[in-house]
mmCIF file of C-alpha atoms in Angstrom:
data_model
loop_
_atom_site.group_PDB
_atom_site.id
_atom_site.type_symbol
_atom_site.label_atom_id
_atom_site.label_comp_id
_atom_site.label_asym_id
_atom_site.label_seq_id
_atom_site.Cartn_x
_atom_site.Cartn_y
_atom_site.Cartn_z
ATOM 1 C CA MET A 1 -15.712 15.096 -18.234
ATOM 2 C CA LYS A 2 -13.054 12.858 -19.782
ATOM 3 C CA ARG A 3 -10.290 11.749 -17.457
ATOM 4 C CA ARG A 4 -7.536 13.543 -19.370
ATOM 5 C CA VAL A 5 -9.488 16.799 -19.205
ATOM 6 C CA PHE A 6 -10.025 16.334 -15.469
ATOM 7 C CA LEU A 7 -6.343 15.750 -14.789
ATOM 8 C CA GLN A 8 -5.251 18.767 -16.803
ATOM 9 C CA SER A 9 -7.833 20.810 -14.947
ATOM 10 C CA ALA A 10 -6.871 19.384 -11.566
ATOM 11 C CA LEU A 11 -3.157 19.984 -12.040
ATOM 12 C CA GLY A 12 -3.847 23.533 -13.082
ATOM 13 C CA ILE A 13 -6.106 24.046 -10.092
ATOM 14 C CA VAL A 14 -3.404 22.806 -7.723
ATOM 15 C CA SER A 15 -0.867 25.240 -9.093
ATOM 16 C CA ALA A 16 -3.411 28.031 -8.857
ATOM 17 C CA GLY A 17 -4.166 27.145 -5.235
ATOM 18 C CA SER A 18 -7.907 26.585 -5.567
ATOM 19 C CA VAL A 19 -9.814 23.319 -5.704
ATOM 20 C CA TRP A 20 -12.956 24.578 -7.364
ATOM 21 C CA PRO A 21 -12.798 28.152 -8.643
ATOM 22 C CA GLY A 22 -15.813 30.170 -7.651
ATOM 23 C CA SER A 23 -17.085 27.725 -5.043
ATOM 24 C CA GLY A 24 -16.858 30.484 -2.436
ATOM 25 C CA LYS A 25 -17.247 28.081 0.464
ATOM 26 C CA GLN A 26 -15.009 26.032 2.727
ATOM 27 C CA LEU A 27 -16.256 22.462 2.910
ATOM 28 C CA THR A 28 -16.433 20.686 6.267
ATOM 29 C CA VAL A 29 -14.901 17.229 6.553
ATOM 30 C CA ALA A 30 -15.469 14.501 9.131
ATOM 31 C CA VAL A 31 -12.967 11.649 9.434
ATOM 32 C CA ALA A 32 -14.008 8.203 10.642
ATOM 33 C CA GLY A 33 -11.033 6.127 11.759
ATOM 34 C CA HIS A 34 -10.477 3.250 14.146
ATOM 35 C CA THR A 35 -7.146 2.874 15.889
ATOM 36 C CA GLY A 36 -6.174 -0.775 16.078
ATOM 37 C CA ARG A 37 -8.771 -1.819 13.512
ATOM 38 C CA GLY A 38 -7.622 -0.314 10.256
ATOM 39 C CA ASN A 39 -6.447 2.988 11.693
ATOM 40 C CA TYR A 40 -6.537 5.810 9.106
ATOM 41 C CA GLY A 41 -5.444 4.120 5.905
ATOM 42 C CA HIS A 42 -2.413 5.481 4.085
ATOM 43 C CA GLY A 43 -2.507 9.107 5.217
ATOM 44 C CA MET A 44 -6.181 9.507 4.370
ATOM 45 C CA ASP A 45 -6.822 11.609 7.469
ATOM 46 C CA ALA A 46 -4.150 14.306 7.259
ATOM 47 C CA LEU A 47 -4.544 14.942 3.531
ATOM 48 C CA TRP A 48 -7.536 17.215 4.190
ATOM 49 C CA LEU A 49 -5.250 19.654 6.018
ATOM 50 C CA THR A 50 -3.411 20.303 2.749
ATOM 51 C CA PHE A 51 -6.451 21.929 1.133
ATOM 52 C CA PRO A 52 -7.411 25.463 2.194
ATOM 53 C CA GLU A 53 -10.909 24.728 0.890
ATOM 54 C CA THR A 54 -11.540 21.926 3.408
ATOM 55 C CA LYS A 55 -11.706 22.005 7.187
ATOM 56 C CA ILE A 56 -11.804 18.979 9.490
ATOM 57 C CA THR A 57 -14.608 19.633 11.967
ATOM 58 C CA GLY A 58 -15.015 16.173 13.453
ATOM 59 C CA ILE A 59 -13.067 13.003 14.090
ATOM 60 C CA ALA A 60 -14.442 9.660 15.290
ATOM 61 C CA ASP A 61 -12.396 6.839 16.753
ATOM 62 C CA ALA A 62 -13.669 4.123 19.107
ATOM 63 C CA ASP A 63 -10.207 3.913 20.689
ATOM 64 C CA ARG A 64 -9.897 6.654 23.334
ATOM 65 C CA GLU A 65 -6.126 7.043 23.089
ATOM 66 C CA GLY A 66 -6.232 6.918 19.316
ATOM 67 C CA LEU A 67 -8.944 9.576 19.279
ATOM 68 C CA ALA A 68 -6.893 11.933 21.426
ATOM 69 C CA LYS A 69 -3.867 11.553 19.154
ATOM 70 C CA ALA A 70 -5.979 11.998 16.035
ATOM 71 C CA MET A 71 -7.577 15.187 17.334
ATOM 72 C CA THR A 72 -4.137 16.679 17.931
ATOM 73 C CA ARG A 73 -2.772 15.436 14.611
ATOM 74 C CA LEU A 74 -5.749 16.617 12.586
ATOM 75 C CA GLN A 75 -6.501 19.827 14.485
ATOM 76 C CA ALA A 76 -10.120 18.712 14.706
ATOM 77 C CA GLU A 77 -12.733 20.832 16.430
ATOM 78 C CA GLN A 78 -14.620 17.897 17.966
ATOM 79 C CA GLY A 79 -13.883 14.274 18.772
ATOM 80 C CA PHE A 80 -16.309 11.369 19.152
ATOM 81 C CA SER A 81 -16.090 7.725 20.107
ATOM 82 C CA ASP A 82 -19.084 6.973 17.853
ATOM 83 C CA TYR A 83 -19.140 8.043 14.213
ATOM 84 C CA HIS A 84 -22.951 8.035 14.192
ATOM 85 C CA GLU A 85 -22.954 10.731 16.864
ATOM 86 C CA MET A 86 -20.276 12.660 14.988
ATOM 87 C CA LEU A 87 -22.295 12.690 11.781
ATOM 88 C CA ARG A 88 -25.487 13.784 13.558
ATOM 89 C CA LYS A 89 -23.800 16.647 15.387
ATOM 90 C CA VAL A 90 -21.203 17.840 12.886
ATOM 91 C CA LYS A 91 -23.275 17.427 9.687
ATOM 92 C CA PRO A 92 -20.193 17.466 7.430
ATOM 93 C CA ASP A 93 -20.152 18.073 3.697
ATOM 94 C CA VAL A 94 -17.626 15.269 3.174
ATOM 95 C CA LEU A 95 -16.954 12.038 5.056
ATOM 96 C CA CYS A 96 -13.592 10.283 4.949
ATOM 97 C CA VAL A 97 -13.949 6.551 5.675
ATOM 98 C CA ALA A 98 -10.377 5.782 6.627
ATOM 99 C CA PRO A 99 -10.070 2.307 8.243
ATOM 100 C CA ARG A 100 -8.336 -0.360 6.207
ATOM 101 C CA HIS A 101 -10.584 -3.025 7.766
ATOM 102 C CA ILE A 102 -13.387 -3.332 5.227
ATOM 103 C CA ASP A 103 -15.959 -4.821 7.591
ATOM 104 C CA GLN A 104 -16.600 -1.222 8.724
ATOM 105 C CA HIS A 105 -16.954 0.402 5.306
ATOM 106 C CA ARG A 106 -20.581 -0.424 4.550
ATOM 107 C CA ASP A 107 -21.919 0.874 7.868
ATOM 108 C CA MET A 108 -19.805 4.030 7.828
ATOM 109 C CA ILE A 109 -20.705 4.874 4.233
ATOM 110 C CA LEU A 110 -24.423 4.319 4.769
ATOM 111 C CA ALA A 111 -24.322 6.411 7.956
ATOM 112 C CA GLY A 112 -22.730 9.225 5.969
ATOM 113 C CA ILE A 113 -25.390 9.020 3.274
ATOM 114 C CA GLU A 114 -28.196 8.938 5.852
ATOM 115 C CA ASN A 115 -26.794 12.076 7.476
ATOM 116 C CA GLY A 116 -26.688 14.018 4.219
ATOM 117 C CA VAL A 117 -23.002 14.122 3.317
ATOM 118 C CA LYS A 118 -22.357 15.271 -0.235
ATOM 119 C CA GLY A 119 -19.200 13.290 -0.857
ATOM 120 C CA ILE A 120 -17.431 10.261 0.619
ATOM 121 C CA TYR A 121 -13.791 9.263 0.166
ATOM 122 C CA THR A 122 -13.304 5.686 1.317
ATOM 123 C CA GLU A 123 -10.361 3.381 1.763
ATOM 124 C CA LYS A 124 -10.267 0.353 -0.490
ATOM 125 C CA PRO A 125 -11.394 -2.359 -1.028
ATOM 126 C CA PHE A 126 -14.937 -1.044 -1.334
ATOM 127 C CA CYS A 127 -16.794 -3.514 0.923
ATOM 128 C CA ARG A 128 -17.128 -7.218 1.777
ATOM 129 C CA ASN A 129 -19.487 -8.573 -0.855
ATOM 130 C CA ILE A 130 -21.849 -7.790 -3.713
ATOM 131 C CA ALA A 131 -24.866 -7.320 -1.429
ATOM 132 C CA GLU A 132 -23.092 -4.539 0.470
ATOM 133 C CA ALA A 133 -21.949 -2.903 -2.762
ATOM 134 C CA ASP A 134 -25.469 -2.951 -4.192
ATOM 135 C CA GLU A 135 -26.894 -1.513 -0.970
ATOM 136 C CA ILE A 136 -24.393 1.352 -0.958
ATOM 137 C CA ILE A 137 -24.954 2.132 -4.629
ATOM 138 C CA ALA A 138 -28.738 2.178 -4.238
ATOM 139 C CA ALA A 139 -28.526 4.562 -1.287
ATOM 140 C CA ALA A 140 -26.020 6.861 -3.008
ATOM 141 C CA GLU A 141 -28.023 6.965 -6.233
ATOM 142 C CA LYS A 142 -31.111 8.005 -4.272
ATOM 143 C CA SER A 143 -29.299 10.707 -2.291
ATOM 144 C CA GLY A 144 -26.949 11.900 -5.035
ATOM 145 C CA THR A 145 -23.933 11.334 -2.801
ATOM 146 C CA ARG A 146 -20.616 11.045 -4.643
ATOM 147 C CA ILE A 147 -18.406 8.167 -3.519
ATOM 148 C CA ALA A 148 -14.736 7.898 -4.499
ATOM 149 C CA LEU A 149 -12.375 5.028 -3.694
ATOM 150 C CA ALA A 150 -8.742 5.352 -2.652
ATOM 151 C CA HIS A 151 -7.341 3.300 -5.537
ATOM 152 C CA ARG A 152 -5.008 6.239 -5.954
ATOM 153 C CA ASN A 153 -3.083 4.923 -8.985
ATOM 154 C CA ARG A 154 -6.343 5.087 -10.915
ATOM 155 C CA TYR A 155 -5.956 8.876 -11.008
ATOM 156 C CA HIS A 156 -2.484 8.844 -12.617
ATOM 157 C CA PRO A 157 -2.313 10.888 -15.861
ATOM 158 C CA VAL A 158 -0.109 8.294 -17.571
ATOM 159 C CA LEU A 159 -2.980 5.778 -17.779
ATOM 160 C CA PRO A 160 -5.008 7.598 -20.451
ATOM 161 C CA LYS A 161 -1.738 8.058 -22.358
ATOM 162 C CA VAL A 162 -1.179 4.288 -22.266
ATOM 163 C CA GLN A 163 -4.734 3.742 -23.489
ATOM 164 C CA GLU A 164 -4.020 6.138 -26.347
ATOM 165 C CA LEU A 165 -0.722 4.437 -27.225
ATOM 166 C CA ILE A 166 -2.394 1.016 -27.244
ATOM 167 C CA SER A 167 -5.204 2.288 -29.492
ATOM 168 C CA GLU A 168 -2.547 3.659 -31.868
ATOM 169 C CA GLY A 169 -0.894 0.231 -32.057
ATOM 170 C CA ALA A 170 2.257 0.846 -29.979
ATOM 171 C CA ALA A 171 2.012 -2.657 -28.468
ATOM 172 C CA GLY A 172 0.483 -4.304 -31.531
ATOM 173 C CA ASN A 173 -2.391 -6.702 -30.937
ATOM 174 C CA ILE A 174 -2.968 -7.250 -27.229
ATOM 175 C CA LEU A 175 -2.450 -10.916 -26.351
ATOM 176 C CA GLU A 176 -3.158 -10.927 -22.615
ATOM 177 C CA ILE A 177 -2.957 -9.021 -19.347
ATOM 178 C CA ARG A 178 -1.075 -10.509 -16.403
ATOM 179 C CA MET A 179 -1.415 -9.271 -12.828
ATOM 180 C CA ARG A 180 0.347 -10.237 -9.613
ATOM 181 C CA GLY A 181 -0.222 -9.253 -6.017
ATOM 182 C CA LYS A 182 2.508 -8.262 -3.592
ATOM 183 C CA GLU A 183 3.061 -11.944 -2.746
ATOM 184 C CA ASP A 184 4.417 -11.304 0.728
ATOM 185 C CA HIS A 185 3.110 -13.112 3.845
ATOM 186 C CA ARG A 186 -0.404 -12.361 2.574
ATOM 187 C CA GLY A 187 0.072 -14.312 -0.672
ATOM 188 C CA GLY A 188 -3.098 -16.002 -1.918
ATOM 189 C CA PRO A 189 -6.681 -14.860 -1.177
ATOM 190 C CA LEU A 190 -5.688 -12.129 1.315
ATOM 191 C CA ASP A 191 -3.288 -10.708 -1.260
ATOM 192 C CA LEU A 192 -6.140 -10.752 -3.789
ATOM 193 C CA TRP A 193 -8.316 -8.749 -1.397
ATOM 194 C CA VAL A 194 -5.877 -6.191 -0.043
ATOM 195 C CA LEU A 195 -3.438 -5.611 -2.909
ATOM 196 C CA GLY A 196 -4.916 -7.413 -5.880
ATOM 197 C CA SER A 197 -7.861 -5.027 -5.706
ATOM 198 C CA HIS A 198 -5.523 -2.301 -7.019
ATOM 199 C CA VAL A 199 -4.633 -4.145 -10.228
ATOM 200 C CA LEU A 200 -8.144 -5.550 -10.647
ATOM 201 C CA ASN A 201 -9.332 -1.955 -10.590
ATOM 202 C CA LEU A 202 -6.924 -1.012 -13.403
ATOM 203 C CA ALA A 203 -7.259 -4.010 -15.739
ATOM 204 C CA PRO A 204 -10.643 -3.016 -17.261
ATOM 205 C CA LEU A 205 -9.035 0.178 -18.595
ATOM 206 C CA PHE A 206 -7.300 -2.036 -21.140
ATOM 207 C CA SER A 207 -9.466 -5.169 -21.357
ATOM 208 C CA GLY A 208 -12.933 -3.702 -21.034
ATOM 209 C CA LYS A 209 -15.271 -5.048 -18.350
ATOM 210 C CA LEU A 210 -14.452 -8.424 -16.840
ATOM 211 C CA LYS A 211 -17.250 -10.907 -17.524
ATOM 212 C CA ALA A 212 -16.326 -14.371 -16.255
ATOM 213 C CA CYS A 213 -13.731 -16.144 -14.152
ATOM 214 C CA SER A 214 -12.214 -19.558 -13.554
ATOM 215 C CA ALA A 215 -9.931 -19.917 -10.532
ATOM 216 C CA SER A 216 -8.334 -22.298 -8.050
ATOM 217 C CA ILE A 217 -6.894 -21.711 -4.580
ATOM 218 C CA TYR A 218 -4.280 -24.005 -3.022
ATOM 219 C CA LEU A 219 -2.781 -24.725 0.371
ATOM 220 C CA ARG A 220 0.532 -26.591 0.278
ATOM 221 C CA ASN A 221 -0.232 -27.674 -3.297
ATOM 222 C CA GLN A 222 -3.643 -29.119 -2.407
ATOM 223 C CA LEU A 223 -6.944 -27.477 -3.345
ATOM 224 C CA VAL A 224 -8.302 -25.477 -0.424
ATOM 225 C CA ARG A 225 -11.239 -27.105 1.350
ATOM 226 C CA LYS A 226 -13.932 -25.528 3.473
ATOM 227 C CA GLN A 227 -12.189 -26.690 6.658
ATOM 228 C CA ASP A 228 -9.027 -24.826 5.596
ATOM 229 C CA LEU A 229 -10.756 -21.448 5.895
ATOM 230 C CA SER A 230 -10.288 -19.034 8.775
ATOM 231 C CA VAL A 231 -11.159 -15.426 9.513
ATOM 232 C CA GLY A 232 -8.882 -13.210 7.432
ATOM 233 C CA GLU A 233 -7.093 -10.042 8.452
ATOM 234 C CA GLU A 234 -8.432 -6.549 7.735
ATOM 235 C CA GLY A 235 -12.077 -7.576 8.013
ATOM 236 C CA VAL A 236 -12.194 -9.404 4.682
ATOM 237 C CA GLY A 237 -14.066 -12.439 5.993
ATOM 238 C CA PRO A 238 -13.079 -16.099 5.468
ATOM 239 C CA VAL A 239 -9.886 -16.850 3.551
ATOM 240 C CA GLY A 240 -7.573 -19.816 3.211
ATOM 241 C CA GLY A 241 -4.663 -20.970 1.126
ATOM 242 C CA ASP A 242 -1.216 -19.791 0.138
ATOM 243 C CA ARG A 243 -1.535 -19.789 -3.656
ATOM 244 C CA LEU A 244 -4.170 -18.509 -6.065
ATOM 245 C CA HIS A 245 -4.490 -18.606 -9.844
ATOM 246 C CA ALA A 246 -7.335 -16.939 -11.739
ATOM 247 C CA ARG A 247 -8.259 -16.274 -15.356
ATOM 248 C CA PHE A 248 -10.862 -13.675 -16.318
ATOM 249 C CA GLU A 249 -12.685 -13.314 -19.620
ATOM 250 C CA SER A 250 -13.125 -9.720 -20.739
ATOM 251 C CA GLU A 251 -15.344 -7.536 -22.857
ATOM 252 C CA LYS A 252 -12.621 -7.124 -25.514
ATOM 253 C CA GLY A 253 -11.814 -10.830 -25.607
ATOM 254 C CA ILE A 254 -8.444 -10.293 -23.914
ATOM 255 C CA PRO A 255 -7.652 -12.949 -21.275
ATOM 256 C CA VAL A 256 -6.743 -11.402 -17.924
ATOM 257 C CA TYR A 257 -4.791 -13.361 -15.304
ATOM 258 C CA PHE A 258 -4.193 -12.811 -11.595
ATOM 259 C CA ASP A 259 -1.699 -14.898 -9.636
ATOM 260 C CA SER A 260 -0.393 -14.765 -6.076
ATOM 261 C CA ILE A 261 1.915 -17.158 -4.219
ATOM 262 C CA ARG A 262 2.840 -16.537 -0.594
ATOM 263 C CA LYS A 263 6.400 -15.246 -0.075
ATOM 264 C CA TYR A 264 7.257 -15.427 -3.771
ATOM 265 C CA GLY A 265 7.335 -11.656 -4.121
ATOM 266 C CA THR A 266 10.349 -9.409 -4.614
ATOM 267 C CA SER A 267 10.412 -5.671 -4.029
ATOM 268 C CA ASP A 268 10.953 -4.772 -7.690
ATOM 269 C CA ALA A 269 9.055 -7.436 -9.620
ATOM 270 C CA ASN A 270 5.646 -7.886 -8.029
ATOM 271 C CA PHE A 271 2.487 -5.925 -7.251
ATOM 272 C CA GLY A 272 1.676 -4.827 -10.741
ATOM 273 C CA MET A 273 0.451 -5.814 -14.162
ATOM 274 C CA GLN A 274 1.635 -6.208 -17.729
ATOM 275 C CA VAL A 275 -0.352 -5.526 -20.881
ATOM 276 C CA ILE A 276 1.337 -7.868 -23.345
ATOM 277 C CA GLY A 277 1.087 -7.265 -27.087
ATOM 278 C CA THR A 278 2.639 -8.587 -30.266
ATOM 279 C CA LYS A 279 4.870 -5.496 -30.567
ATOM 280 C CA GLY A 280 5.597 -4.630 -26.964
ATOM 281 C CA VAL A 281 4.705 -4.780 -23.285
ATOM 282 C CA PHE A 282 3.390 -2.034 -21.002
ATOM 283 C CA ASP A 283 4.404 -2.717 -17.401
ATOM 284 C CA ILE A 284 2.572 -0.997 -14.520
ATOM 285 C CA ARG A 285 4.114 -1.201 -11.024
ATOM 286 C CA ILE A 286 1.673 -0.005 -8.357
ATOM 287 C CA ASP A 287 2.758 3.015 -6.278
ATOM 288 C CA THR A 288 5.958 3.646 -8.232
ATOM 289 C CA GLU A 289 7.150 6.578 -10.299
ATOM 290 C CA PRO A 290 7.363 6.257 -13.235
ATOM 291 C CA LEU A 291 4.236 4.145 -12.896
ATOM 292 C CA VAL A 292 4.604 2.648 -16.382
ATOM 293 C CA HIS A 293 7.452 1.301 -18.525
ATOM 294 C CA PHE A 294 7.372 -0.023 -22.090
ATOM 295 C CA LEU A 295 9.430 -2.844 -23.585
ATOM 296 C CA PRO A 296 9.404 -2.732 -27.405
ATOM 297 C CA GLY A 297 9.279 -5.986 -29.321
ATOM 298 C CA ASN A 298 7.502 -9.315 -29.043
ATOM 299 C CA ILE A 299 8.222 -10.826 -25.631
ATOM 300 C CA ASN A 300 7.880 -14.335 -27.090
ATOM 301 C CA THR A 301 10.974 -13.939 -29.298
ATOM 302 C CA PRO A 302 14.357 -15.114 -27.933
ATOM 303 C CA VAL A 303 16.063 -11.765 -28.573
ATOM 304 C CA LEU A 304 14.471 -8.376 -28.019
ATOM 305 C CA ASN A 305 15.847 -5.022 -29.126
ATOM 306 C CA ASP A 306 18.714 -3.498 -27.154
ATOM 307 C CA LYS A 307 16.707 -0.524 -25.851
ATOM 308 C CA GLY A 308 15.406 -2.318 -22.778
ATOM 309 C CA TRP A 309 12.557 -0.960 -20.693
ATOM 310 C CA LEU A 310 11.611 2.641 -21.476
ATOM 311 C CA PRO A 311 9.815 4.904 -18.978
ATOM 312 C CA VAL A 312 6.384 6.158 -20.011
ATOM 313 C CA SER A 313 5.166 9.583 -18.898
ATOM 314 C CA SER A 314 1.902 11.428 -19.414
ATOM 315 C CA ALA A 315 3.617 12.891 -22.505
ATOM 316 C CA GLY A 316 4.538 9.526 -24.042
ATOM 317 C CA ILE A 317 7.186 6.793 -24.254
ATOM 318 C CA ALA A 318 10.665 7.961 -23.161
ATOM 319 C CA GLU A 319 9.371 11.523 -22.816
ATOM 320 C CA PRO A 320 10.103 13.635 -19.722
ATOM 321 C CA GLU A 321 7.200 13.861 -17.271
ATOM 322 C CA PRO A 322 5.734 17.381 -17.598
ATOM 323 C CA VAL A 323 3.898 17.220 -14.258
ATOM 324 C CA ALA A 324 6.005 18.305 -11.302
ATOM 325 C CA ASP A 325 5.772 16.416 -7.988
ATOM 326 C CA LEU A 326 3.540 13.802 -9.609
ATOM 327 C CA LYS A 327 4.452 11.057 -7.129
ATOM 328 C CA SER A 328 3.273 13.050 -4.108
ATOM 329 C CA PHE A 329 0.256 14.316 -6.050
ATOM 330 C CA ILE A 330 -0.912 10.732 -6.653
ATOM 331 C CA GLU A 331 0.280 8.906 -3.536
ATOM 332 C CA GLY A 332 -0.825 11.725 -1.255
ATOM 333 C CA HIS A 333 -4.398 11.255 -2.547
ATOM 334 C CA ARG A 334 -4.476 14.846 -3.817
ATOM 335 C CA ALA A 335 -5.582 13.915 -7.344
ATOM 336 C CA ALA A 336 -8.353 11.724 -5.949
ATOM 337 C CA VAL A 337 -9.637 14.376 -3.536
ATOM 338 C CA ILE A 338 -9.577 17.141 -6.132
ATOM 339 C CA ASP A 339 -11.579 14.882 -8.418
ATOM 340 C CA LEU A 340 -14.117 14.059 -5.701
ATOM 341 C CA LEU A 341 -14.586 17.682 -4.682
ATOM 342 C CA GLU A 342 -15.053 18.693 -8.295
ATOM 343 C CA THR A 343 -17.853 16.147 -8.716
ATOM 344 C CA LEU A 344 -19.795 17.892 -5.936
ATOM 345 C CA HIS A 345 -20.227 20.763 -8.404
ATOM 346 C CA ALA A 346 -20.435 18.742 -11.629
ATOM 347 C CA ASP A 347 -22.816 16.281 -13.241
ATOM 348 C CA ARG A 348 -20.473 13.288 -13.236
ATOM 349 C CA GLN A 349 -19.152 10.490 -11.052
ATOM 350 C CA PRO A 350 -15.628 10.450 -9.575
ATOM 351 C CA VAL A 351 -12.903 8.864 -11.701
ATOM 352 C CA CYS A 352 -12.697 5.843 -9.368
ATOM 353 C CA ASN A 353 -16.312 5.612 -8.291
ATOM 354 C CA MET A 354 -18.659 3.204 -6.540
ATOM 355 C CA TYR A 355 -19.461 1.393 -9.777
ATOM 356 C CA GLU A 356 -15.788 0.648 -10.356
ATOM 357 C CA GLY A 357 -15.535 -0.351 -6.708
ATOM 358 C CA LYS A 358 -18.329 -2.871 -7.185
ATOM 359 C CA ALA A 359 -16.701 -4.222 -10.361
ATOM 360 C CA THR A 360 -13.572 -4.979 -8.332
ATOM 361 C CA ILE A 361 -15.632 -6.723 -5.644
ATOM 362 C CA ASP A 362 -17.395 -8.699 -8.412
ATOM 363 C CA ALA A 363 -14.006 -9.932 -9.636
ATOM 364 C CA ILE A 364 -12.890 -11.025 -6.166
ATOM 365 C CA MET A 365 -16.190 -12.789 -5.504
ATOM 366 C CA ALA A 366 -15.948 -14.511 -8.897
ATOM 367 C CA VAL A 367 -12.571 -15.994 -7.918
ATOM 368 C CA PHE A 368 -14.054 -17.445 -4.736
ATOM 369 C CA GLU A 369 -17.207 -18.639 -6.505
ATOM 370 C CA SER A 370 -15.209 -20.478 -9.151
ATOM 371 C CA HIS A 371 -13.026 -22.170 -6.569
ATOM 372 C CA THR A 372 -16.060 -23.441 -4.649
ATOM 373 C CA ARG A 373 -17.269 -24.919 -7.952
ATOM 374 C CA ASN A 374 -14.001 -26.820 -8.528
ATOM 375 C CA GLY A 375 -12.579 -24.228 -10.909
ATOM 376 C CA GLN A 376 -15.653 -24.033 -13.120
ATOM 377 C CA GLN A 377 -16.009 -20.819 -15.099
ATOM 378 C CA VAL A 378 -18.604 -18.499 -13.561
ATOM 379 C CA LEU A 379 -20.292 -15.502 -15.143
ATOM 380 C CA PHE A 380 -20.326 -12.213 -13.265
ATOM 381 C CA SER A 381 -24.006 -11.866 -14.133
ATOM 382 C CA GLU A 382 -24.752 -15.007 -12.098
ATOM 383 C CA LEU A 383 -22.785 -14.201 -8.935
ATOM 384 C CA ARG A 384 -24.651 -14.526 -5.644
ATOM 385 C CA PRO A 385 -24.822 -11.514 -3.286
ATOM 386 C CA GLU A 386 -22.905 -13.197 -0.439
ATOM 387 C CA ASN A 387 -19.207 -13.979 -0.259
ATOM 388 C CA PRO A 388 -19.106 -17.555 -1.643
ATOM 389 C CA LEU A 389 -16.561 -18.578 1.001
ATOM 390 C CA SER A 390 -19.025 -17.529 3.712
ATOM 391 C CA VAL A 391 -21.770 -19.844 2.447
ATOM 392 C CA TRP A 392 -19.634 -22.686 1.059
#
């Protein structure tokens, strides 16, 4: 099913009050969280209560106090300190892997697959390295388990409209794509992991697959050395540095850039990407509504037209958004969950699936690999399975 068709279907289903017409069955959901170590993501636990077709039957949290609060909050039937025990006893249809700390994702996902879950909705980033991604994909392909990632902007209906506008020439010839992280206290490699993964997940929609990377990471204007590394937050593994600059080569020949400098961010001008063309620029600001704006004209000319930035909706440039409550529909994970649940009854992968998750991990690993090779360009096809910073 094409993404536009899915979104039209999903929005209609929401208004009709049914997730999958004719399913005739309430799906059971188990939530794996971890208070104090990633918690429950951005509302990934409570979202299941908003669907009459899903029922939370189990919650796992290694923190006793956190578990008690979660059971009350989620109206769960059973609580467990060990998610393995929960999966064995509850046997859910769907597993929600909620912790933000990604060092838990691989084990939780594989445990879900081993216990026969049909679908998994997991917090991003996908996992810690290429080896873990490959292991998850192999297991899910064998079992038929559907895995969707919580890159929630990926499900926004304006994105296929932007693709259509670009193909029709609205921005002219595409010159480059520029991405920035949030550039707060996490600026640099941690920003690449935690927030850059969102834009890295979106870039291939416009550039095609990323194929190669050259990158450098700095600490106080000096190239980061092995001794500058330390264990990063959120289970990402070793990180170091306060500034990062990367260039990716893409399938369509469009250069794609990612940059992040610690504490250089502002609330209205970072955490997003721009698709820059000879006739205009599409600007995408993560987790905003409208998600996309368009600036007509060539950005390299001294004087642009007097129209300024124009909002882009799923109906087009400067057109009113026809979808009501779109912000809550996207940011509340509803579009993503509807998509995942639909794939349990359809012969297709989720919109933001495990293969896209791995592609994002490939891009992050390529940045680290290039830096360890003194900025040399590295091909994605030659990346090693481990995190390069772990074996540097």
